[in-house]
């Protein structure tokens, strides 16, 4: 076995040297000793390799574009969903404000009806009652949990 390895050693060294020489040629080094035919063959090899590289590069670019399109669609869908949530929250907030404006007091009258009742009477009483009903209505809003935020 050792004898076979010793016999293969020069062949292996020669193969490595040839591969290194070809690599140097492909990098554009040590070209002065090449014939026209060898230069044309090298050019053809490089063009074929370049086409493969450019093809693979194009594939990767297309994959990235498709991934970005998918991400863009996901972001647009998420944006639509979030806008719907904001609209629902806005509607809910408006409903809460409307409910807090017509709070029903314990005896069944709303704060609006108390204000209307207080407006009947002379103007002096009207000023005092109106002020009182406003405070009363505001107080009841806080009692029933509809505090302005």
mmCIF file of N, CA and C in Angstrom:
data_model
loop_
_atom_site.group_PDB
_atom_site.id
_atom_site.type_symbol
_atom_site.label_atom_id
_atom_site.label_comp_id
_atom_site.label_asym_id
_atom_site.label_seq_id
_atom_site.Cartn_x
_atom_site.Cartn_y
_atom_site.Cartn_z
ATOM 1 N N UNK A 1 0.802 -1.189 0.000
ATOM 2 C CA UNK A 1 0.000 0.000 0.000
ATOM 3 C C UNK A 1 0.852 1.262 0.000
ATOM 4 N N UNK A 2 1.847 1.286 0.827
ATOM 5 C CA UNK A 2 2.723 2.443 0.895
ATOM 6 C C UNK A 2 3.417 2.643 -0.448
ATOM 7 N N UNK A 3 3.750 1.545 -1.115
ATOM 8 C CA UNK A 3 4.404 1.648 -2.427
ATOM 9 C C UNK A 3 3.491 2.314 -3.451
ATOM 10 N N UNK A 4 2.181 1.993 -3.395
ATOM 11 C CA UNK A 4 1.219 2.608 -4.331
ATOM 12 C C UNK A 4 1.112 4.106 -4.074
ATOM 13 N N UNK A 5 1.131 4.485 -2.821
ATOM 14 C CA UNK A 5 1.044 5.906 -2.482
ATOM 15 C C UNK A 5 2.282 6.658 -2.963
ATOM 16 N N UNK A 6 3.438 6.002 -2.854
ATOM 17 C CA UNK A 6 4.671 6.643 -3.303
ATOM 18 C C UNK A 6 4.641 6.824 -4.814
ATOM 19 N N UNK A 7 4.079 5.847 -5.526
ATOM 20 C CA UNK A 7 3.990 5.926 -6.992
ATOM 21 C C UNK A 7 3.018 7.037 -7.385
ATOM 22 N N UNK A 8 1.952 7.199 -6.647
ATOM 23 C CA UNK A 8 0.935 8.214 -6.969
ATOM 24 C C UNK A 8 1.369 9.617 -6.580
ATOM 25 N N UNK A 9 2.328 9.742 -5.722
ATOM 26 C CA UNK A 9 2.743 11.053 -5.235
ATOM 27 C C UNK A 9 3.200 11.986 -6.356
ATOM 28 N N UNK A 10 4.065 11.555 -7.282
ATOM 29 C CA UNK A 10 4.452 12.457 -8.374
ATOM 30 C C UNK A 10 3.261 12.834 -9.254
ATOM 31 N N UNK A 11 2.409 11.856 -9.497
ATOM 32 C CA UNK A 11 1.217 12.147 -10.323
ATOM 33 C C UNK A 11 0.334 13.170 -9.621
ATOM 34 N N UNK A 12 0.127 13.018 -8.318
ATOM 35 C CA UNK A 12 -0.679 13.945 -7.537
ATOM 36 C C UNK A 12 -0.049 15.341 -7.535
ATOM 37 N N UNK A 13 1.237 15.431 -7.377
ATOM 38 C CA UNK A 13 1.940 16.720 -7.392
ATOM 39 C C UNK A 13 1.791 17.384 -8.760
ATOM 40 N N UNK A 14 1.873 16.576 -9.829
ATOM 41 C CA UNK A 14 1.726 17.111 -11.182
ATOM 42 C C UNK A 14 0.296 17.621 -11.405
ATOM 43 N N UNK A 15 -0.705 16.910 -10.893
ATOM 44 C CA UNK A 15 -2.108 17.308 -11.030
ATOM 45 C C UNK A 15 -2.365 18.616 -10.281
ATOM 46 N N UNK A 16 -1.823 18.738 -9.111
ATOM 47 C CA UNK A 16 -1.990 19.969 -8.328
ATOM 48 C C UNK A 16 -1.319 21.139 -9.059
ATOM 49 N N UNK A 17 -0.152 20.912 -9.590
ATOM 50 C CA UNK A 17 0.551 21.975 -10.322
ATOM 51 C C UNK A 17 -0.244 22.410 -11.550
ATOM 52 N N UNK A 18 -0.834 21.467 -12.278
ATOM 53 C CA UNK A 18 -1.644 21.798 -13.470
ATOM 54 C C UNK A 18 -2.890 22.588 -13.066
ATOM 55 N N UNK A 19 -3.535 22.195 -11.979
ATOM 56 C CA UNK A 19 -4.719 22.907 -11.495
ATOM 57 C C UNK A 19 -4.357 24.339 -11.085
ATOM 58 N N UNK A 20 -3.241 24.501 -10.430
ATOM 59 C CA UNK A 20 -2.775 25.845 -10.047
ATOM 60 C C UNK A 20 -2.475 26.695 -11.276
ATOM 61 N N UNK A 21 -1.876 26.093 -12.307
ATOM 62 C CA UNK A 21 -1.565 26.809 -13.544
ATOM 63 C C UNK A 21 -2.853 27.276 -14.222
ATOM 64 N N UNK A 22 -3.854 26.386 -14.304
ATOM 65 C CA UNK A 22 -5.135 26.747 -14.911
ATOM 66 C C UNK A 22 -5.829 27.858 -14.118
ATOM 67 N N UNK A 23 -5.736 27.766 -12.828
ATOM 68 C CA UNK A 23 -6.322 28.792 -11.970
ATOM 69 C C UNK A 23 -5.655 30.157 -12.210
ATOM 70 N N UNK A 24 -4.354 30.163 -12.320
ATOM 71 C CA UNK A 24 -3.632 31.408 -12.620
ATOM 72 C C UNK A 24 -4.072 31.966 -13.968
ATOM 73 N N UNK A 25 -4.233 31.101 -14.955
ATOM 74 C CA UNK A 25 -4.678 31.541 -16.284
ATOM 75 C C UNK A 25 -6.085 32.135 -16.212
ATOM 76 N N UNK A 26 -6.963 31.474 -15.453
ATOM 77 C CA UNK A 26 -8.336 31.965 -15.346
ATOM 78 C C UNK A 26 -8.395 33.317 -14.638
ATOM 79 N N UNK A 27 -7.438 33.574 -13.788
ATOM 80 C CA UNK A 27 -7.354 34.886 -13.114
ATOM 81 C C UNK A 27 -6.671 35.922 -14.003
ATOM 82 N N UNK A 28 -6.155 35.476 -15.135
ATOM 83 C CA UNK A 28 -5.486 36.396 -16.054
ATOM 84 C C UNK A 28 -3.999 36.527 -15.803
ATOM 85 N N UNK A 29 -3.428 35.624 -15.008
ATOM 86 C CA UNK A 29 -1.991 35.653 -14.713
ATOM 87 C C UNK A 29 -1.254 34.648 -15.606
ATOM 88 N N UNK A 30 -0.003 34.900 -15.862
ATOM 89 C CA UNK A 30 0.879 33.988 -16.612
ATOM 90 C C UNK A 30 0.315 33.610 -17.983
ATOM 91 N N UNK A 31 -0.173 34.571 -18.732
ATOM 92 C CA UNK A 31 -0.758 34.303 -20.061
ATOM 93 C C UNK A 31 0.266 34.393 -21.192
ATOM 94 N N UNK A 32 1.426 34.978 -20.964
ATOM 95 C CA UNK A 32 2.370 35.226 -22.044
ATOM 96 C C UNK A 32 2.871 33.955 -22.732
ATOM 97 N N UNK A 33 2.882 32.824 -22.085
ATOM 98 C CA UNK A 33 3.389 31.602 -22.704
ATOM 99 C C UNK A 33 2.327 30.807 -23.452
ATOM 100 N N UNK A 34 1.085 31.285 -23.495
ATOM 101 C CA UNK A 34 -0.006 30.533 -24.129
ATOM 102 C C UNK A 34 -0.073 30.805 -25.632
ATOM 103 N N UNK A 35 -0.462 29.756 -26.381
ATOM 104 C CA UNK A 35 -0.646 29.888 -27.828
ATOM 105 C C UNK A 35 -2.011 30.517 -28.099
ATOM 106 N N UNK A 36 -2.248 30.869 -29.348
ATOM 107 C CA UNK A 36 -3.537 31.439 -29.733
ATOM 108 C C UNK A 36 -4.660 30.446 -29.435
ATOM 109 N N UNK A 37 -4.449 29.188 -29.738
ATOM 110 C CA UNK A 37 -5.453 28.154 -29.508
ATOM 111 C C UNK A 37 -5.752 28.024 -28.000
ATOM 112 N N UNK A 38 -4.728 28.046 -27.166
ATOM 113 C CA UNK A 38 -4.914 27.940 -25.711
ATOM 114 C C UNK A 38 -5.649 29.178 -25.168
ATOM 115 N N UNK A 39 -5.321 30.341 -25.716
ATOM 116 C CA UNK A 39 -6.011 31.565 -25.296
ATOM 117 C C UNK A 39 -7.500 31.523 -25.671
ATOM 118 N N UNK A 40 -7.791 31.004 -26.902
ATOM 119 C CA UNK A 40 -9.189 30.896 -27.324
ATOM 120 C C UNK A 40 -9.949 29.901 -26.446
ATOM 121 N N UNK A 41 -9.298 28.791 -26.113
ATOM 122 C CA UNK A 41 -9.930 27.795 -25.246
ATOM 123 C C UNK A 41 -10.180 28.402 -23.850
ATOM 124 N N UNK A 42 -9.217 29.131 -23.341
ATOM 125 C CA UNK A 42 -9.366 29.789 -22.046
ATOM 126 C C UNK A 42 -10.516 30.798 -22.083
ATOM 127 N N UNK A 43 -10.588 31.557 -23.171
ATOM 128 C CA UNK A 43 -11.667 32.533 -23.335
ATOM 129 C C UNK A 43 -13.033 31.841 -23.331
ATOM 130 N N UNK A 44 -13.142 30.737 -24.073
ATOM 131 C CA UNK A 44 -14.397 29.981 -24.147
ATOM 132 C C UNK A 44 -14.779 29.451 -22.764
ATOM 133 N N UNK A 45 -13.805 28.939 -22.026
ATOM 134 C CA UNK A 45 -14.059 28.414 -20.675
ATOM 135 C C UNK A 45 -14.539 29.540 -19.752
ATOM 136 N N UNK A 46 -13.870 30.682 -19.861
ATOM 137 C CA UNK A 46 -14.255 31.817 -19.021
ATOM 138 C C UNK A 46 -15.656 32.334 -19.366
ATOM 139 N N UNK A 47 -15.974 32.395 -20.676
ATOM 140 C CA UNK A 47 -17.303 32.850 -21.092
ATOM 141 C C UNK A 47 -18.388 31.915 -20.582
ATOM 142 N N UNK A 48 -18.127 30.592 -20.680
ATOM 143 C CA UNK A 48 -19.098 29.616 -20.174
ATOM 144 C C UNK A 48 -19.285 29.789 -18.662
ATOM 145 N N UNK A 49 -18.183 29.940 -17.960
ATOM 146 C CA UNK A 49 -18.265 30.147 -16.511
ATOM 147 C C UNK A 49 -18.984 31.437 -16.152
ATOM 148 N N UNK A 50 -18.702 32.482 -16.925
ATOM 149 C CA UNK A 50 -19.345 33.770 -16.679
ATOM 150 C C UNK A 50 -20.853 33.689 -16.903
ATOM 151 N N UNK A 51 -21.263 32.988 -17.978
ATOM 152 C CA UNK A 51 -22.701 32.806 -18.237
ATOM 153 C C UNK A 51 -23.364 32.093 -17.058
ATOM 154 N N UNK A 52 -22.711 31.070 -16.530
ATOM 155 C CA UNK A 52 -23.264 30.338 -15.384
ATOM 156 C C UNK A 52 -23.367 31.247 -14.152
ATOM 157 N N UNK A 53 -22.323 32.028 -13.940
ATOM 158 C CA UNK A 53 -22.327 32.952 -12.794
ATOM 159 C C UNK A 53 -23.445 33.977 -12.938
ATOM 160 N N UNK A 54 -23.570 34.561 -14.139
ATOM 161 C CA UNK A 54 -24.607 35.559 -14.367
ATOM 162 C C UNK A 54 -26.006 34.956 -14.255
ATOM 163 N N UNK A 55 -26.160 33.718 -14.735
ATOM 164 C CA UNK A 55 -27.449 33.036 -14.631
ATOM 165 C C UNK A 55 -27.820 32.835 -13.161
ATOM 166 N N UNK A 56 -26.878 32.353 -12.385
ATOM 167 C CA UNK A 56 -27.137 32.115 -10.954
ATOM 168 C C UNK A 56 -27.413 33.434 -10.232
ATOM 169 N N UNK A 57 -26.690 34.464 -10.607
ATOM 170 C CA UNK A 57 -26.900 35.781 -10.004
ATOM 171 C C UNK A 57 -28.323 36.273 -10.311
ATOM 172 N N UNK A 58 -28.748 36.086 -11.566
ATOM 173 C CA UNK A 58 -30.113 36.471 -11.955
ATOM 174 C C UNK A 58 -31.161 35.701 -11.162
ATOM 175 N N UNK A 59 -30.915 34.402 -10.959
ATOM 176 C CA UNK A 59 -31.848 33.599 -10.164
ATOM 177 C C UNK A 59 -31.967 34.133 -8.735
ATOM 178 N N UNK A 60 -30.830 34.452 -8.150
ATOM 179 C CA UNK A 60 -30.854 34.966 -6.781
ATOM 180 C C UNK A 60 -31.565 36.318 -6.710
ATOM 181 N N UNK A 61 -31.349 37.166 -7.692
ATOM 182 C CA UNK A 61 -32.025 38.468 -7.716
ATOM 183 C C UNK A 61 -33.535 38.268 -7.818
ATOM 184 N N UNK A 62 -33.972 37.352 -8.682
ATOM 185 C CA UNK A 62 -35.406 37.084 -8.830
ATOM 186 C C UNK A 62 -35.993 36.521 -7.533
ATOM 187 N N UNK A 63 -35.256 35.647 -6.870
ATOM 188 C CA UNK A 63 -35.716 35.104 -5.586
ATOM 189 C C UNK A 63 -35.879 36.226 -4.564
ATOM 190 N N UNK A 64 -34.922 37.139 -4.523
ATOM 191 C CA UNK A 64 -35.005 38.258 -3.591
ATOM 192 C C UNK A 64 -36.176 39.172 -3.926
ATOM 193 N N UNK A 65 -36.399 39.410 -5.224
ATOM 194 C CA UNK A 65 -37.532 40.251 -5.647
ATOM 195 C C UNK A 65 -38.841 39.602 -5.228
ATOM 196 N N UNK A 66 -38.970 38.297 -5.452
ATOM 197 C CA UNK A 66 -40.195 37.595 -5.069
ATOM 198 C C UNK A 66 -40.400 37.630 -3.556
ATOM 199 N N UNK A 67 -39.328 37.439 -2.800
ATOM 200 C CA UNK A 67 -39.430 37.516 -1.343
ATOM 201 C C UNK A 67 -39.876 38.908 -0.898
ATOM 202 N N UNK A 68 -39.314 39.937 -1.525
ATOM 203 C CA UNK A 68 -39.690 41.306 -1.170
ATOM 204 C C UNK A 68 -41.138 41.603 -1.550
ATOM 205 N N UNK A 69 -41.591 41.055 -2.672
ATOM 206 C CA UNK A 69 -43.003 41.233 -3.058
ATOM 207 C C UNK A 69 -43.920 40.591 -2.027
ATOM 208 N N UNK A 70 -43.563 39.375 -1.602
ATOM 209 C CA UNK A 70 -44.366 38.690 -0.583
ATOM 210 C C UNK A 70 -44.400 39.501 0.707
ATOM 211 N N UNK A 71 -43.245 40.003 1.118
ATOM 212 C CA UNK A 71 -43.182 40.816 2.340
ATOM 213 C C UNK A 71 -44.009 42.090 2.173
ATOM 214 N N UNK A 72 -43.954 42.685 0.986
ATOM 215 C CA UNK A 72 -44.734 43.885 0.716
ATOM 216 C C UNK A 72 -46.225 43.620 0.821
ATOM 217 N N UNK A 73 -46.676 42.489 0.267
ATOM 218 C CA UNK A 73 -48.091 42.119 0.359
ATOM 219 C C UNK A 73 -48.491 41.872 1.810
ATOM 220 N N UNK A 74 -47.624 41.196 2.562
ATOM 221 C CA UNK A 74 -47.913 40.944 3.971
ATOM 222 C C UNK A 74 -48.027 42.259 4.738
ATOM 223 N N UNK A 75 -47.138 43.187 4.446
ATOM 224 C CA UNK A 75 -47.181 44.479 5.131
ATOM 225 C C UNK A 75 -48.443 45.260 4.753
ATOM 226 N N UNK A 76 -48.853 45.179 3.487
ATOM 227 C CA UNK A 76 -50.082 45.859 3.071
ATOM 228 C C UNK A 76 -51.297 45.248 3.772
ATOM 229 N N UNK A 77 -51.333 43.912 3.873
ATOM 230 C CA UNK A 77 -52.433 43.255 4.573
ATOM 231 C C UNK A 77 -52.443 43.641 6.053
ATOM 232 N N UNK A 78 -51.276 43.676 6.656
ATOM 233 C CA UNK A 78 -51.181 44.069 8.060
ATOM 234 C C UNK A 78 -51.618 45.517 8.239
ATOM 235 N N UNK A 79 -51.255 46.368 7.300
ATOM 236 C CA UNK A 79 -51.650 47.776 7.348
ATOM 237 C C UNK A 79 -53.174 47.908 7.286
ATOM 238 N N UNK A 80 -53.801 47.151 6.395
ATOM 239 C CA UNK A 80 -55.265 47.175 6.284
ATOM 240 C C UNK A 80 -55.890 46.721 7.598
ATOM 241 N N UNK A 81 -55.368 45.641 8.162
ATOM 242 C CA UNK A 81 -55.883 45.115 9.426
ATOM 243 C C UNK A 81 -55.753 46.157 10.537
ATOM 244 N N UNK A 82 -54.596 46.801 10.623
ATOM 245 C CA UNK A 82 -54.376 47.802 11.669
ATOM 246 C C UNK A 82 -55.280 49.019 11.471
ATOM 247 N N UNK A 83 -55.497 49.414 10.225
ATOM 248 C CA UNK A 83 -56.419 50.533 9.972
ATOM 249 C C UNK A 83 -57.829 50.187 10.421
ATOM 250 N N UNK A 84 -58.249 48.937 10.169
ATOM 251 C CA UNK A 84 -59.570 48.507 10.610
ATOM 252 C C UNK A 84 -59.667 48.541 12.130
ATOM 253 N N UNK A 85 -58.601 48.105 12.807
ATOM 254 C CA UNK A 85 -58.597 48.143 14.266
ATOM 255 C C UNK A 85 -58.695 49.574 14.779
ATOM 256 N N UNK A 86 -57.960 50.492 14.156
ATOM 257 C CA UNK A 86 -58.009 51.896 14.567
ATOM 258 C C UNK A 86 -59.408 52.447 14.356
ATOM 259 N N UNK A 87 -60.026 52.118 13.219
ATOM 260 C CA UNK A 87 -61.395 52.596 12.957
ATOM 261 C C UNK A 87 -62.364 52.053 13.989
ATOM 262 N N UNK A 88 -62.238 50.771 14.338
ATOM 263 C CA UNK A 88 -63.113 50.176 15.346
ATOM 264 C C UNK A 88 -62.894 50.841 16.700
ATOM 265 N N UNK A 89 -61.640 51.108 17.040
ATOM 266 C CA UNK A 89 -61.347 51.753 18.311
ATOM 267 C C UNK A 89 -61.904 53.178 18.324
ATOM 268 N N UNK A 90 -61.839 53.863 17.191
ATOM 269 C CA UNK A 90 -62.375 55.214 17.094
ATOM 270 C C UNK A 90 -63.887 55.186 17.270
ATOM 271 N N UNK A 91 -64.555 54.231 16.617
ATOM 272 C CA UNK A 91 -66.007 54.096 16.763
ATOM 273 C C UNK A 91 -66.368 53.800 18.205
ATOM 274 N N UNK A 92 -65.636 52.894 18.839
ATOM 275 C CA UNK A 92 -65.896 52.533 20.230
ATOM 276 C C UNK A 92 -65.704 53.752 21.128
ATOM 277 N N UNK A 93 -64.657 54.520 20.866
ATOM 278 C CA UNK A 93 -64.406 55.732 21.644
ATOM 279 C C UNK A 93 -65.523 56.743 21.477
ATOM 280 N N UNK A 94 -66.038 56.915 20.259
ATOM 281 C CA UNK A 94 -67.137 57.852 20.014
ATOM 282 C C UNK A 94 -68.402 57.376 20.717
ATOM 283 N N UNK A 95 -68.646 56.059 20.727
ATOM 284 C CA UNK A 95 -69.809 55.524 21.417
ATOM 285 C C UNK A 95 -69.716 55.784 22.909
ATOM 286 N N UNK A 96 -68.509 55.616 23.467
ATOM 287 C CA UNK A 96 -68.325 55.850 24.891
ATOM 288 C C UNK A 96 -68.564 57.320 25.219
ATOM 289 N N UNK A 97 -68.111 58.229 24.368
ATOM 290 C CA UNK A 97 -68.328 59.658 24.590
ATOM 291 C C UNK A 97 -69.818 59.958 24.516
ATOM 292 N N UNK A 98 -70.517 59.396 23.529
ATOM 293 C CA UNK A 98 -71.946 59.626 23.389
ATOM 294 C C UNK A 98 -72.690 59.080 24.598
ATOM 295 N N UNK A 99 -72.304 57.924 25.086
ATOM 296 C CA UNK A 99 -72.948 57.334 26.260
ATOM 297 C C UNK A 99 -72.693 58.182 27.493
ATOM 298 N N UNK A 100 -71.490 58.729 27.618
ATOM 299 C CA UNK A 100 -71.172 59.531 28.791
ATOM 300 C C UNK A 100 -71.924 60.860 28.771
ATOM 301 N N UNK A 101 -72.339 61.340 27.599
ATOM 302 C CA UNK A 101 -73.091 62.584 27.504
ATOM 303 C C UNK A 101 -74.545 62.387 27.904
ATOM 304 N N UNK A 102 -75.068 61.188 27.772
ATOM 305 C CA UNK A 102 -76.465 60.928 28.155
ATOM 306 C C UNK A 102 -76.505 59.890 29.264
ATOM 307 N N UNK A 103 -75.786 60.148 30.329
ATOM 308 C CA UNK A 103 -75.742 59.240 31.465
ATOM 309 C C UNK A 103 -77.101 59.230 32.139
ATOM 310 N N UNK A 104 -77.596 58.062 32.447
ATOM 311 C CA UNK A 104 -78.878 57.942 33.128
ATOM 312 C C UNK A 104 -78.610 57.968 34.621
ATOM 313 N N UNK A 105 -79.297 58.884 35.302
ATOM 314 C CA UNK A 105 -79.136 59.007 36.745
ATOM 315 C C UNK A 105 -79.941 57.921 37.438
ATOM 316 N N UNK A 106 -79.768 57.799 38.744
ATOM 317 C CA UNK A 106 -80.402 56.717 39.503
ATOM 318 C C UNK A 106 -81.914 56.758 39.437
ATOM 319 N N UNK A 107 -82.512 57.949 39.336
ATOM 320 C CA UNK A 107 -83.975 58.026 39.304
ATOM 321 C C UNK A 107 -84.524 57.910 37.889
ATOM 322 N N UNK A 108 -83.664 57.605 36.915
ATOM 323 C CA UNK A 108 -84.132 57.352 35.561
ATOM 324 C C UNK A 108 -84.054 58.552 34.654
ATOM 325 N N UNK A 109 -83.689 59.732 35.157
ATOM 326 C CA UNK A 109 -83.590 60.910 34.316
ATOM 327 C C UNK A 109 -82.157 61.032 33.807
ATOM 328 N N UNK A 110 -82.026 61.480 32.575
ATOM 329 C CA UNK A 110 -80.686 61.701 32.042
ATOM 330 C C UNK A 110 -80.214 63.085 32.447
ATOM 331 N N UNK A 111 -78.923 63.319 32.342
ATOM 332 C CA UNK A 111 -78.376 64.638 32.680
ATOM 333 C C UNK A 111 -78.942 65.700 31.748
ATOM 334 N N UNK A 112 -79.301 65.329 30.522
ATOM 335 C CA UNK A 112 -79.902 66.269 29.586
ATOM 336 C C UNK A 112 -81.277 66.716 30.086
ATOM 337 N N UNK A 113 -82.073 65.773 30.610
ATOM 338 C CA UNK A 113 -83.414 66.125 31.065
ATOM 339 C C UNK A 113 -83.352 66.990 32.307
ATOM 340 N N UNK A 114 -82.367 66.812 33.174
ATOM 341 C CA UNK A 114 -82.224 67.658 34.358
ATOM 342 C C UNK A 114 -81.927 69.079 33.938
ATOM 343 N N UNK A 115 -81.067 69.231 32.940
ATOM 344 C CA UNK A 115 -80.747 70.566 32.438
ATOM 345 C C UNK A 115 -81.992 71.211 31.862
ATOM 346 N N UNK A 116 -82.802 70.435 31.116
ATOM 347 C CA UNK A 116 -84.030 70.977 30.533
ATOM 348 C C UNK A 116 -85.008 71.385 31.617
ATOM 349 N N UNK A 117 -85.129 70.580 32.664
ATOM 350 C CA UNK A 117 -86.044 70.901 33.763
ATOM 351 C C UNK A 117 -85.580 72.173 34.461
ATOM 352 N N UNK A 118 -84.299 72.296 34.659
ATOM 353 C CA UNK A 118 -83.777 73.454 35.377
ATOM 354 C C UNK A 118 -83.944 74.734 34.576
ATOM 355 N N UNK A 119 -84.112 74.628 33.271
ATOM 356 C CA UNK A 119 -84.270 75.827 32.451
ATOM 357 C C UNK A 119 -85.643 76.437 32.594
ATOM 358 N N UNK A 120 -86.622 75.704 33.098
ATOM 359 C CA UNK A 120 -87.941 76.275 33.319
ATOM 360 C C UNK A 120 -87.895 77.026 34.653
ATOM 361 N N UNK A 121 -88.294 78.245 34.660
ATOM 362 C CA UNK A 121 -88.241 79.061 35.871
ATOM 363 C C UNK A 121 -87.663 80.410 35.527
ATOM 364 N N UNK A 122 -87.468 81.259 36.571
ATOM 365 C CA UNK A 122 -86.958 82.596 36.266
ATOM 366 C C UNK A 122 -85.486 82.532 35.910
ATOM 367 N N UNK A 123 -84.981 83.612 35.384
ATOM 368 C CA UNK A 123 -83.619 83.617 34.873
ATOM 369 C C UNK A 123 -82.607 83.474 35.995
ATOM 370 N N UNK A 124 -82.899 84.012 37.195
ATOM 371 C CA UNK A 124 -81.961 83.882 38.318
ATOM 372 C C UNK A 124 -81.855 82.435 38.733
ATOM 373 N N UNK A 125 -82.990 81.764 38.871
ATOM 374 C CA UNK A 125 -82.995 80.342 39.236
ATOM 375 C C UNK A 125 -82.345 79.539 38.117
ATOM 376 N N UNK A 126 -82.603 79.953 36.907
ATOM 377 C CA UNK A 126 -82.068 79.260 35.744
ATOM 378 C C UNK A 126 -80.548 79.228 35.793
ATOM 379 N N UNK A 127 -79.920 80.343 36.136
ATOM 380 C CA UNK A 127 -78.469 80.395 36.203
ATOM 381 C C UNK A 127 -77.941 79.461 37.273
ATOM 382 N N UNK A 128 -78.556 79.489 38.458
ATOM 383 C CA UNK A 128 -78.083 78.642 39.552
ATOM 384 C C UNK A 128 -78.322 77.174 39.261
ATOM 385 N N UNK A 129 -79.512 76.831 38.780
ATOM 386 C CA UNK A 129 -79.866 75.427 38.537
ATOM 387 C C UNK A 129 -79.034 74.857 37.396
ATOM 388 N N UNK A 130 -78.845 75.672 36.382
ATOM 389 C CA UNK A 130 -78.070 75.196 35.239
ATOM 390 C C UNK A 130 -76.659 74.845 35.683
ATOM 391 N N UNK A 131 -76.100 75.710 36.513
ATOM 392 C CA UNK A 131 -74.752 75.458 37.016
ATOM 393 C C UNK A 131 -74.737 74.193 37.862
ATOM 394 N N UNK A 132 -75.776 74.045 38.705
ATOM 395 C CA UNK A 132 -75.852 72.864 39.571
ATOM 396 C C UNK A 132 -76.023 71.600 38.740
ATOM 397 N N UNK A 133 -76.882 71.645 37.748
ATOM 398 C CA UNK A 133 -77.111 70.448 36.939
ATOM 399 C C UNK A 133 -75.874 70.065 36.150
ATOM 400 N N UNK A 134 -75.117 71.044 35.726
ATOM 401 C CA UNK A 134 -73.895 70.728 35.006
ATOM 402 C C UNK A 134 -72.927 70.006 35.923
ATOM 403 N N UNK A 135 -72.811 70.520 37.155
ATOM 404 C CA UNK A 135 -71.931 69.853 38.104
ATOM 405 C C UNK A 135 -72.464 68.468 38.430
ATOM 406 N N UNK A 136 -73.782 68.373 38.585
ATOM 407 C CA UNK A 136 -74.405 67.093 38.904
ATOM 408 C C UNK A 136 -74.158 66.108 37.771
ATOM 409 N N UNK A 137 -74.372 66.541 36.562
ATOM 410 C CA UNK A 137 -74.150 65.675 35.405
ATOM 411 C C UNK A 137 -72.702 65.237 35.314
ATOM 412 N N UNK A 138 -71.805 66.149 35.558
ATOM 413 C CA UNK A 138 -70.381 65.810 35.516
ATOM 414 C C UNK A 138 -70.026 64.821 36.620
ATOM 415 N N UNK A 139 -70.587 65.049 37.802
ATOM 416 C CA UNK A 139 -70.330 64.144 38.928
ATOM 417 C C UNK A 139 -70.862 62.745 38.609
ATOM 418 N N UNK A 140 -72.041 62.656 38.055
ATOM 419 C CA UNK A 140 -72.639 61.354 37.759
ATOM 420 C C UNK A 140 -71.855 60.634 36.668
ATOM 421 N N UNK A 141 -71.270 61.390 35.762
ATOM 422 C CA UNK A 141 -70.448 60.769 34.734
ATOM 423 C C UNK A 141 -69.310 60.029 35.371
ATOM 424 N N UNK A 142 -68.666 60.635 36.354
ATOM 425 C CA UNK A 142 -67.545 59.985 37.033
ATOM 426 C C UNK A 142 -68.033 58.812 37.857
ATOM 427 N N UNK A 143 -69.200 58.929 38.493
ATOM 428 C CA UNK A 143 -69.723 57.847 39.336
ATOM 429 C C UNK A 143 -69.999 56.613 38.511
ATOM 430 N N UNK A 144 -70.552 56.780 37.321
ATOM 431 C CA UNK A 144 -70.930 55.640 36.485
ATOM 432 C C UNK A 144 -69.776 55.104 35.643
ATOM 433 N N UNK A 145 -68.569 55.619 35.818
ATOM 434 C CA UNK A 145 -67.409 55.066 35.139
ATOM 435 C C UNK A 145 -67.181 55.581 33.728
ATOM 436 N N UNK A 146 -67.812 56.683 33.372
ATOM 437 C CA UNK A 146 -67.619 57.234 32.036
ATOM 438 C C UNK A 146 -66.733 58.459 32.090
ATOM 439 N N UNK A 147 -65.764 58.440 32.914
ATOM 440 C CA UNK A 147 -64.877 59.585 33.116
ATOM 441 C C UNK A 147 -64.161 59.928 31.831
ATOM 442 N N UNK A 148 -64.062 61.223 31.537
ATOM 443 C CA UNK A 148 -63.329 61.670 30.339
ATOM 444 C C UNK A 148 -61.858 61.327 30.505
ATOM 445 N N UNK A 149 -61.262 60.876 29.436
ATOM 446 C CA UNK A 149 -59.836 60.524 29.504
ATOM 447 C C UNK A 149 -59.053 61.343 28.546
#
